[in-house]
GROMACS .gro file of C-alpha atoms in nm:
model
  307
    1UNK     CA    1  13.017  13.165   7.641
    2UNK     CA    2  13.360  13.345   7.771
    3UNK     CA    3  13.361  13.417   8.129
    4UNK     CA    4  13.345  13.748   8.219
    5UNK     CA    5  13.391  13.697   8.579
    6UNK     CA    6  13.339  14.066   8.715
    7UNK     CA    7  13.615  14.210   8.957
    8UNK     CA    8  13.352  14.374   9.206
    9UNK     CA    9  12.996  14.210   9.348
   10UNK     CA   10  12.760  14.434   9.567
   11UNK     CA   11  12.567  14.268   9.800
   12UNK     CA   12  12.218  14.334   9.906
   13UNK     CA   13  12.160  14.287  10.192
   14UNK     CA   14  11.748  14.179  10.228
   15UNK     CA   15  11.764  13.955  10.570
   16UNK     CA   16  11.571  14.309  10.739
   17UNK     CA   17  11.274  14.248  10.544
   18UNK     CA   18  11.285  13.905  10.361
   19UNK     CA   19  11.443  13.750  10.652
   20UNK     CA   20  11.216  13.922  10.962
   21UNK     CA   21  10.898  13.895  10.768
   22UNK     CA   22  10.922  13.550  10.715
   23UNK     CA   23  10.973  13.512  11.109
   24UNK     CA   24  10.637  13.477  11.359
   25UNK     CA   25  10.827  13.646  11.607
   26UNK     CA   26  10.848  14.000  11.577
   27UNK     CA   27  11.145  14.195  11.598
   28UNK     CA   28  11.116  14.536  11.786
   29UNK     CA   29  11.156  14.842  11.572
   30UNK     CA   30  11.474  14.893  11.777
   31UNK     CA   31  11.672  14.618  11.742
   32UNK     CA   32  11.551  14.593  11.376
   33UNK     CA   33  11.731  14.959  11.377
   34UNK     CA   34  12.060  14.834  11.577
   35UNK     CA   35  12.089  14.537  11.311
   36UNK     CA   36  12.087  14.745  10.998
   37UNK     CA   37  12.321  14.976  11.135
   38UNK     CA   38  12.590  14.674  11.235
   39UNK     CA   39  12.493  14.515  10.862
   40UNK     CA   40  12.566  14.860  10.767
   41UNK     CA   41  12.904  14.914  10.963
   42UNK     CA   42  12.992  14.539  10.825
   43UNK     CA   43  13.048  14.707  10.500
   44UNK     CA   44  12.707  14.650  10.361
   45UNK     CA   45  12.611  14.917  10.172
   46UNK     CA   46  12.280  14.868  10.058
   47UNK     CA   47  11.990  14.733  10.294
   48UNK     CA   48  11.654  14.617  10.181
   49UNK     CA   49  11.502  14.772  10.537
   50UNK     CA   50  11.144  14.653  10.510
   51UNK     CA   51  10.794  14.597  10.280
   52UNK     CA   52  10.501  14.788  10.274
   53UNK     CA   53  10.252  14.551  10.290
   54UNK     CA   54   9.930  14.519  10.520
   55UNK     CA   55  10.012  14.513  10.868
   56UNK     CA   56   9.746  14.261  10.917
   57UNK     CA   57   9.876  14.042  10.721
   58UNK     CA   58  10.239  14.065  10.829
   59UNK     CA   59  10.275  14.259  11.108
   60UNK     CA   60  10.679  14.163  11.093
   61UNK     CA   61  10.678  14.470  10.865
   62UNK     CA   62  10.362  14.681  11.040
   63UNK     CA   63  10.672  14.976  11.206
   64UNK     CA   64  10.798  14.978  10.781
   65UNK     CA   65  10.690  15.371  10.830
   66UNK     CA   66  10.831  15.445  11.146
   67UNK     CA   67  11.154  15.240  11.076
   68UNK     CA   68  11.256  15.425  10.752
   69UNK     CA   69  11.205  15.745  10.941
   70UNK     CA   70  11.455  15.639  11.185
   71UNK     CA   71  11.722  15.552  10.916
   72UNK     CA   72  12.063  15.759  10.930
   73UNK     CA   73  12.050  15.980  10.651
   74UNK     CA   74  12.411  16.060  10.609
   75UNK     CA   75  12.566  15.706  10.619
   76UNK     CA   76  12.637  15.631  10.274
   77UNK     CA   77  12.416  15.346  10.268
   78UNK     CA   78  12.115  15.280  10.024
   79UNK     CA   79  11.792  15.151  10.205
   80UNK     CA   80  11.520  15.028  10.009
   81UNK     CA   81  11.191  14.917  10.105
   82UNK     CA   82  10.974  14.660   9.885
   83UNK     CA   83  10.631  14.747   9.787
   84UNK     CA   84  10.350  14.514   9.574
   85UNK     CA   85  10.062  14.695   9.509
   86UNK     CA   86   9.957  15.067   9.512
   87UNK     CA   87   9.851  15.127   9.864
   88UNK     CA   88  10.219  15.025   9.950
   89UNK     CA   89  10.366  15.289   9.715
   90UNK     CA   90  10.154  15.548   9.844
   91UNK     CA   91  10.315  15.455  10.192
   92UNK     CA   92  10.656  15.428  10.070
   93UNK     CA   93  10.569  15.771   9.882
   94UNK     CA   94  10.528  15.923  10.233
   95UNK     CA   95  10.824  15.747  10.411
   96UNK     CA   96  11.056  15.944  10.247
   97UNK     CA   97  11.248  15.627  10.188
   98UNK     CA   98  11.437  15.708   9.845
   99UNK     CA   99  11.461  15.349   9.691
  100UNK     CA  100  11.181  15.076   9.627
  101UNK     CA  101  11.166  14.774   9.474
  102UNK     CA  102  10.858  14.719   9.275
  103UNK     CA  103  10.818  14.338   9.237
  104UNK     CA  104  10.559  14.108   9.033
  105UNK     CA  105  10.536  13.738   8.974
  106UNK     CA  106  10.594  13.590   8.637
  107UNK     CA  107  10.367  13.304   8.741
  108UNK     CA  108   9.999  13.335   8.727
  109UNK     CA  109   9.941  13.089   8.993
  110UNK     CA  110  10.207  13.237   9.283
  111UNK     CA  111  10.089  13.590   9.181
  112UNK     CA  112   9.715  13.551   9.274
  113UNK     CA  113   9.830  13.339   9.619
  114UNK     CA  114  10.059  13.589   9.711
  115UNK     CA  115   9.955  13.959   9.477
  116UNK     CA  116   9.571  13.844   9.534
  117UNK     CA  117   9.578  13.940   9.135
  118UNK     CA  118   9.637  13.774   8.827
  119UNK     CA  119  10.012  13.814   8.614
  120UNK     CA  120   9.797  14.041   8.343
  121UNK     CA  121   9.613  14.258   8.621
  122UNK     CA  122   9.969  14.232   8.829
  123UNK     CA  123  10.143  14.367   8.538
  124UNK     CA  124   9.977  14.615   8.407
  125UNK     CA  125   9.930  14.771   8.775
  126UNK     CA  126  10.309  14.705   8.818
  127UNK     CA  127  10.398  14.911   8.524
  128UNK     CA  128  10.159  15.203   8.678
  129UNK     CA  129  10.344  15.157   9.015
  130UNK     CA  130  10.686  15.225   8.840
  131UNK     CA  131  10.555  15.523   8.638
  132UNK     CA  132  10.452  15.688   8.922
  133UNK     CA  133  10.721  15.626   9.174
  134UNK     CA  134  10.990  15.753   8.876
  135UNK     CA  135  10.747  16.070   8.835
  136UNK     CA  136  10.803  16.102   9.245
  137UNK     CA  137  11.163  16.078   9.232
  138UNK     CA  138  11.271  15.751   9.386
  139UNK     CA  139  11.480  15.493   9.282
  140UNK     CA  140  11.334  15.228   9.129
  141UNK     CA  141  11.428  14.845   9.078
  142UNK     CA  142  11.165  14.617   8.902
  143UNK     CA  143  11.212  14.239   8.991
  144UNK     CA  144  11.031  13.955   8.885
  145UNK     CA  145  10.933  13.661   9.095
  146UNK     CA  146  10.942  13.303   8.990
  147UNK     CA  147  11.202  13.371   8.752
  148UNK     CA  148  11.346  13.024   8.736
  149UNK     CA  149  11.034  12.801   8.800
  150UNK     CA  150  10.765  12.783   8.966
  151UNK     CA  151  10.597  12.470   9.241
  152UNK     CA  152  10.235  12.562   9.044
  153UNK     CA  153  10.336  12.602   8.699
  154UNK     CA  154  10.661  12.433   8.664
  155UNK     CA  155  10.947  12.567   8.447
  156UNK     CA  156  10.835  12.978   8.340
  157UNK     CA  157  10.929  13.030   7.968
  158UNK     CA  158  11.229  13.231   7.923
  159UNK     CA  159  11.023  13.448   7.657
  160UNK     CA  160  10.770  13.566   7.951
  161UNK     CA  161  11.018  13.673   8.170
  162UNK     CA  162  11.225  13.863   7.883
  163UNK     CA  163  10.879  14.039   7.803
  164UNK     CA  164  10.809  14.160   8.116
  165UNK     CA  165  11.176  14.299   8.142
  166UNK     CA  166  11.128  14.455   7.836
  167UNK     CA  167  10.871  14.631   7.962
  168UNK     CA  168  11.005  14.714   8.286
  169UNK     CA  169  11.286  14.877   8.047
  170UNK     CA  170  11.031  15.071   7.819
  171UNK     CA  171  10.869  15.242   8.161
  172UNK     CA  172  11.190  15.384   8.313
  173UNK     CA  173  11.323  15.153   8.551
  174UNK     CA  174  11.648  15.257   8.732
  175UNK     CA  175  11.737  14.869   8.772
  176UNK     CA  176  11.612  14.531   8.761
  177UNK     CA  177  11.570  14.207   8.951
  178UNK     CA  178  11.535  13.834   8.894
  179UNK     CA  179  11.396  13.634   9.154
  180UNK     CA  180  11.477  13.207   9.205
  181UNK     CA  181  11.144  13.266   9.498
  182UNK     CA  182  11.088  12.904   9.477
  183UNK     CA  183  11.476  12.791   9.435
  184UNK     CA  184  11.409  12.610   9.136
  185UNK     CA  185  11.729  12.753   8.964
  186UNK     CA  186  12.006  12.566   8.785
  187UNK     CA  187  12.275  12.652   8.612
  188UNK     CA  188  12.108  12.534   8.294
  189UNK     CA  189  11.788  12.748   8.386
  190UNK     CA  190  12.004  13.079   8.523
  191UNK     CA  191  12.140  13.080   8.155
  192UNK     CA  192  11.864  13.008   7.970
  193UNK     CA  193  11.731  13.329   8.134
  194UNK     CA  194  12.019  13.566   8.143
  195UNK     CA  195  12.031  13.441   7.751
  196UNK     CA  196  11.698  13.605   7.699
  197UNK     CA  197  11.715  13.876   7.942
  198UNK     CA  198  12.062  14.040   7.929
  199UNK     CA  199  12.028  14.181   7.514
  200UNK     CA  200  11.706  14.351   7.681
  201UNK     CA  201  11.837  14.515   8.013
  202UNK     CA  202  12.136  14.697   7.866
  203UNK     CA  203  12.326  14.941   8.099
  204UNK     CA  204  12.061  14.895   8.371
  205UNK     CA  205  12.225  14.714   8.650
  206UNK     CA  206  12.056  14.367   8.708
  207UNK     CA  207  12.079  14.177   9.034
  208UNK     CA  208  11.955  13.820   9.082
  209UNK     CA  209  11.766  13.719   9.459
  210UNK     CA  210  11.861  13.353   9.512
  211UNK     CA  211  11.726  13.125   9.740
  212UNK     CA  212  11.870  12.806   9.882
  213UNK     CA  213  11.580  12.561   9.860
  214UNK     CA  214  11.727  12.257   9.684
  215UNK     CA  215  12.098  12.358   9.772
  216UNK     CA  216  12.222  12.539   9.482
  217UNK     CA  217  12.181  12.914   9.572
  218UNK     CA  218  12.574  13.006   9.555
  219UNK     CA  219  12.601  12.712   9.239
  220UNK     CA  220  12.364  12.957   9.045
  221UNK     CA  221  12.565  13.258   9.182
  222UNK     CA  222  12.844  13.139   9.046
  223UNK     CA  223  12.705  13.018   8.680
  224UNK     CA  224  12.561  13.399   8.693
  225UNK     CA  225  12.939  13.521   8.757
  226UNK     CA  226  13.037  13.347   8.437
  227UNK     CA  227  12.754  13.636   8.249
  228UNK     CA  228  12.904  13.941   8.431
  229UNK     CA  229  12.594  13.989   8.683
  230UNK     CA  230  12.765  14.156   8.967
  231UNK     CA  231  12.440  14.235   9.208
  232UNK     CA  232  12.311  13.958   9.424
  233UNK     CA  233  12.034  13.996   9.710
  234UNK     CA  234  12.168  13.793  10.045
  235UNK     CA  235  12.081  13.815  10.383
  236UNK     CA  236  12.201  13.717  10.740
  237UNK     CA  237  12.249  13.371  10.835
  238UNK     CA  238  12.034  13.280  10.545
  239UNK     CA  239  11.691  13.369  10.600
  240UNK     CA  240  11.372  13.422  10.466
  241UNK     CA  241  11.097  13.245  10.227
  242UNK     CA  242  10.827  13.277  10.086
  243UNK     CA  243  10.502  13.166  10.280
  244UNK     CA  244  10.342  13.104   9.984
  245UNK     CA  245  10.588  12.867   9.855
  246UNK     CA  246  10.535  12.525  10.005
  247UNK     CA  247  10.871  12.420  10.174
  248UNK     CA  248  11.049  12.751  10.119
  249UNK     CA  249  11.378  12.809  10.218
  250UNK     CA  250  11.572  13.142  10.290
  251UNK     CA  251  11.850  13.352  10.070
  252UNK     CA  252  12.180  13.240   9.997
  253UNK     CA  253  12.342  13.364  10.318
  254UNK     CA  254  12.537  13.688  10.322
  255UNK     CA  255  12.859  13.620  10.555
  256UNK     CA  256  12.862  13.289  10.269
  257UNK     CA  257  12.827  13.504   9.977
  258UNK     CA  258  13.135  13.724  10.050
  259UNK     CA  259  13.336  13.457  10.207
  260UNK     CA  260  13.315  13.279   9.825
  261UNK     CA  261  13.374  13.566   9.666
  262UNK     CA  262  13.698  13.646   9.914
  263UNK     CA  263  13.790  13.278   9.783
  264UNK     CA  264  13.738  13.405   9.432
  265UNK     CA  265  13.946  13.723   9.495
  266UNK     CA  266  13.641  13.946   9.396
  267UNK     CA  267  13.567  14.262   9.591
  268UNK     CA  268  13.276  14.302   9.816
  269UNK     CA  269  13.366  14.501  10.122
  270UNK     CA  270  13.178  14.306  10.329
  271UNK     CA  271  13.318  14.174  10.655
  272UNK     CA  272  13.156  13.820  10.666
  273UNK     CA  273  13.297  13.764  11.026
  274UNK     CA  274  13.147  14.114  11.164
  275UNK     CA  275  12.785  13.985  10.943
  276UNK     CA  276  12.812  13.661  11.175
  277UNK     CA  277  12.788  13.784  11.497
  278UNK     CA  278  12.480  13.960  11.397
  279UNK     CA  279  12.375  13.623  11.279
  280UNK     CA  280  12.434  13.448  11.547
  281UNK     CA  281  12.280  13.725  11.768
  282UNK     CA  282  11.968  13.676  11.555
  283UNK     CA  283  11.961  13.297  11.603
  284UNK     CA  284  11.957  13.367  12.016
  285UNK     CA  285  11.661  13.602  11.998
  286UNK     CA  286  11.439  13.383  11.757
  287UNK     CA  287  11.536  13.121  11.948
  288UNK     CA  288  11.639  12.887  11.605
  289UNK     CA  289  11.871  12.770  11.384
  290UNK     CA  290  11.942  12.928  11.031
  291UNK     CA  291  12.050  12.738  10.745
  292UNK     CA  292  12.365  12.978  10.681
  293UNK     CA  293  12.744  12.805  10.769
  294UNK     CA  294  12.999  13.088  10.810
  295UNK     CA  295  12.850  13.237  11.090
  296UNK     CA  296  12.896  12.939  11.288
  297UNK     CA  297  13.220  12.873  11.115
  298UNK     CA  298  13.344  13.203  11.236
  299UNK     CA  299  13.196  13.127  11.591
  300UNK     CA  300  13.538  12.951  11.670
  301UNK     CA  301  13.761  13.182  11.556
  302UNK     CA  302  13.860  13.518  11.670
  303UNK     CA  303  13.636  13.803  11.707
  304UNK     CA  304  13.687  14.095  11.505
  305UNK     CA  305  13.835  14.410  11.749
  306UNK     CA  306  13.558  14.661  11.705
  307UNK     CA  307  13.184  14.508  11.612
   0.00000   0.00000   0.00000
């Protein structure tokens, strides 16, 4: 096909939630609050700010309530919060948080490890979720995991993931996702996909959530470029995983992500260098190395004036 290279990309930030959750140290609700509103001032102007799952089970994400009522209301940012099953909604419901993403696998295998259901009973509860958070007025993207593979089930037909976007579509979603979880992707697979997806989605803005597992994160970005998509989830310094993907790596990294696209001479608004320092702020308090590159790129050079 042509390429339709798009003149603008939004970024999505998701290194709050994706990144911290993945983390065993956890990060106080404070400084989780001082880090969104530096991503924020960065130029970043939507923030996935946390998950409502159980705090048991990743108590990373156990303030998700307290957080969102925190949140600057009058920034001109969108903050979003990721839910997976009902109880989660019902929380998110009471937040007051105006955004979710409601997110299911299309692999039968992942989705019981990491939904505790299988893709039918995930489905047709996901499809509830969405009708009732539209009903309560928020925002709602639908993403599906294991887009582009799968380390259980190998390659997920196109066809599957095209039905459950249809779907999606046919119960009022506001936008859609497409999740490499395991970093599978290829070019070759990212098209095959956006072939079978993008007749179905329409007008409804679809983003893709790229991870960096084998090394091709920002290759796929950039055969996605070629079919218009203009959303992409990144986060800080390249973190985040899935724990229920055996060696799991993190998101393409955001100061990355807009330094290509600077290259490319596309719009983001998003001061990589300013995104760095946060990154490399992060890397001092957990204590580790992220697999990210600008951020220590920009290390050498010249602080911006005002961070």
């Amino acid at each position: 096909m042509d390429p339709i290279m798009p003149d603008t990309v939004t970024l999505v930030e998701v290194g709050p939630r994706d990144g911290f959750q993945f983390e065993k140290t956890v990060v106080p609700t404070d400084r989780k609050l001082a880090v969104i509103a530096r991503l924020a001032a960065a130029g970043l102007k939507q923030i996935q700010v946390a998950s409502f799952v159980h705090p048991q089970k990743v108590p990373q994400m156990a303030d998700a309530d307290r957080l969102i009522r925190q949140l600057p209301s009058d920034d001109g940012v969108v903050y979003t919060a990721l839910v997976l099953n009902r109880q989660g909604l019902d929380r998110a419901v009471a937040s007051g948080i105006a955004a979710v993403e409601i997110s299911l696998s299309a692999s039968d295998s992942h989705s019981r490890k990491n939904a505790g259901m299988a893709l039918g009973d995930a489905l047709d509860q996901g499809l509830r979720m969405i009708d009732r958070a539209v009903s309560a007025g928020l925002h709602v993207r639908a993403s599906v995991q294991c887009a582009f593979g799968c380390v259980y089930e190998g390659r997920i037909p196109a066809a599957r993931i095209a039905d459950i976007v249809r779907r999606f579509v046919d119960h009022g979603a506001h936008g859609l996702a497409l999740a490499d979880t395991t970093g599978m992707g290829s070019p070759p697979l990212i098209e095959g996909v956006l072939n079978a997806v993008l007749p179905l989605s329409g007008r409804l803005p679809l983003a893709l959530h790229l991870h960096d597992t084998r090394g091709l994160g920002l290759v796929n970005l950039m055969a996605a470029l070629r079919y218009g998509v203009a959303i992409f989830d990144t986060a800080l310094a390249g973190m985040g995983g899935c724990p229920f993907v055996p060696g799991a790596a993190g998101n393409i990294a955001t100061e990355d992500t807009a330094h290509l696209m600077e290259t490319l001479r596309i719009h983001t608004g998003v001061n990589y260098r300013r995104v760095g320092v946060v990154s490399r702020e992060m890397e001092a308090f957990f204590k580790k190395s992220f697999p990210g590159r600008m951020h220590r790129v920009t290390a050498f050079q010249e602080p911006p004036a005002s961070i």
